[in-house]
GROMACS .gro file of C-alpha atoms in nm:
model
   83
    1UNK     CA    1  -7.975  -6.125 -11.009
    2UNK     CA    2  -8.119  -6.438 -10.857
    3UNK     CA    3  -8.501  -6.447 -10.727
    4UNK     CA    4  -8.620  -6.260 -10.466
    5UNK     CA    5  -8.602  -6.408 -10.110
    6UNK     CA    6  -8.910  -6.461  -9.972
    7UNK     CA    7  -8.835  -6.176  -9.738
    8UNK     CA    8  -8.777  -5.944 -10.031
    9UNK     CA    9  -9.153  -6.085 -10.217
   10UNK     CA   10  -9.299  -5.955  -9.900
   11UNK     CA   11  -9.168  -5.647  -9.868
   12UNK     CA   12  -9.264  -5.553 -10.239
   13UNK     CA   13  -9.590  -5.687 -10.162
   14UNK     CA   14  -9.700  -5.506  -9.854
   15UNK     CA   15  -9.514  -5.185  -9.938
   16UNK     CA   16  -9.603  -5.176 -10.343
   17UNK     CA   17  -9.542  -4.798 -10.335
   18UNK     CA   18  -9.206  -4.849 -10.211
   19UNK     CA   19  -9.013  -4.772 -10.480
   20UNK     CA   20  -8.704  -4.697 -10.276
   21UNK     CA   21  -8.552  -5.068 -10.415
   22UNK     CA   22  -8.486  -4.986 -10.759
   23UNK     CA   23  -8.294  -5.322 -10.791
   24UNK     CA   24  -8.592  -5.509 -10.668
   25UNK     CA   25  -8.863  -5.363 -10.888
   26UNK     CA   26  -8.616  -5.401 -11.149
   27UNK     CA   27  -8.570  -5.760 -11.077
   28UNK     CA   28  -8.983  -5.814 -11.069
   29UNK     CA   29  -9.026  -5.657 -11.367
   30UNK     CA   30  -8.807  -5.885 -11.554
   31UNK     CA   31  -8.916  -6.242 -11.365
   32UNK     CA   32  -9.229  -6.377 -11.394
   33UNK     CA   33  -9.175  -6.669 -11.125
   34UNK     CA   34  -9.150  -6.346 -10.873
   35UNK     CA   35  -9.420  -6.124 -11.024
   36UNK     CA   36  -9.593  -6.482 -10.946
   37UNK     CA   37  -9.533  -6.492 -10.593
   38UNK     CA   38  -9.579  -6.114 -10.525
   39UNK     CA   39  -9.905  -6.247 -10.661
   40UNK     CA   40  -9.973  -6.508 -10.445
   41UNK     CA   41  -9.853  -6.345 -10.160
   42UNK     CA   42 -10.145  -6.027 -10.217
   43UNK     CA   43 -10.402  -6.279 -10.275
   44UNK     CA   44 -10.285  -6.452  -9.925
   45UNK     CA   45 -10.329  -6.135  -9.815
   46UNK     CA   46 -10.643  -6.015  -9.971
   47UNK     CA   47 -10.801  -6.373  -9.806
   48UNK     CA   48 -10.695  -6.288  -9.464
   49UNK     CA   49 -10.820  -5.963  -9.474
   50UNK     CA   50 -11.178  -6.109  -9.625
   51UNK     CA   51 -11.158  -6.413  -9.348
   52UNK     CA   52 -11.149  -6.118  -9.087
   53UNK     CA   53 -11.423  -5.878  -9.195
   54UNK     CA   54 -11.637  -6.197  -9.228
   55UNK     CA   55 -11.494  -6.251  -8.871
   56UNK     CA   56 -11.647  -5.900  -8.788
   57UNK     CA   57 -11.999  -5.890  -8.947
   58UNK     CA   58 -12.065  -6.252  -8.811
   59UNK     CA   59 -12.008  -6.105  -8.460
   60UNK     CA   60 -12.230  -5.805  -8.526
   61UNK     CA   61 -12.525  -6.017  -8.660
   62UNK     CA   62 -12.556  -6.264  -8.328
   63UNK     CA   63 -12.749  -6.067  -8.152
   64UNK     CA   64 -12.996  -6.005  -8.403
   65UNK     CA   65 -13.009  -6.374  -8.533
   66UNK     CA   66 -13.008  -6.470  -8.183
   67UNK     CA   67 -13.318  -6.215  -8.109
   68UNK     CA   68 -13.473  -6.326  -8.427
   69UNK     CA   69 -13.422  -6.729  -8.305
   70UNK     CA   70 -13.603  -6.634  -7.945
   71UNK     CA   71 -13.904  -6.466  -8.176
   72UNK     CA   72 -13.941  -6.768  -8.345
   73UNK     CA   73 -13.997  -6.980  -8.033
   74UNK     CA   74 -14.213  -6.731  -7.894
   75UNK     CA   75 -14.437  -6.778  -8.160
   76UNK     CA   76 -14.430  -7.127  -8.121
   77UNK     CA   77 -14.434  -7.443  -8.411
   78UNK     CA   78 -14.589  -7.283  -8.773
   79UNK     CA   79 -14.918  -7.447  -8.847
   80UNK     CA   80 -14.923  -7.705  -9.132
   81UNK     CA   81 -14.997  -7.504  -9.444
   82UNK     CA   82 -15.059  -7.767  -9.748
   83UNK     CA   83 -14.942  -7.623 -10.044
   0.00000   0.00000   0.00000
């Protein structure tokens, strides 16, 4: 059998308890250039899914970065403190 398609690396990766493809599994378990890019393709993955919770908790902090920034003014310049 030739590689996997990038189609078929896909598939394995986003469904890895698919076993359903015999033939594919088969096929990964014997070729380490695709076990490779199942690889690569989870760690694509696994970086999206990090970007976007980063994404989230960014968005949730604003408002209390943005209260803690208005605070800060409030209480005007610090006073020079020589160490």
């Amino acid at each position: 059998m030739a590689c996997l398609s990038d189609e078929q690396i896909e598939a394995l990766a986003v469904n890895p308890d698919d076993r359903s493809r015999t033939d594919l599994w088969n096929h990964l378990e014997r070729c380490p250039k695709c076990r490779m890019r199942v690889k690569q393709v989870l760690a694509g993955t696994d970086l999206v899914r990090d970007i976007q919770e980063l994404r989230q908790r960014r968005e949730s902090l604003k408002p209390l970065l943005e209260g803690m920034d208005m605070q800060g003014r409030a209480a005007g310049p610090a006073p020079d403190n020589p160490v």
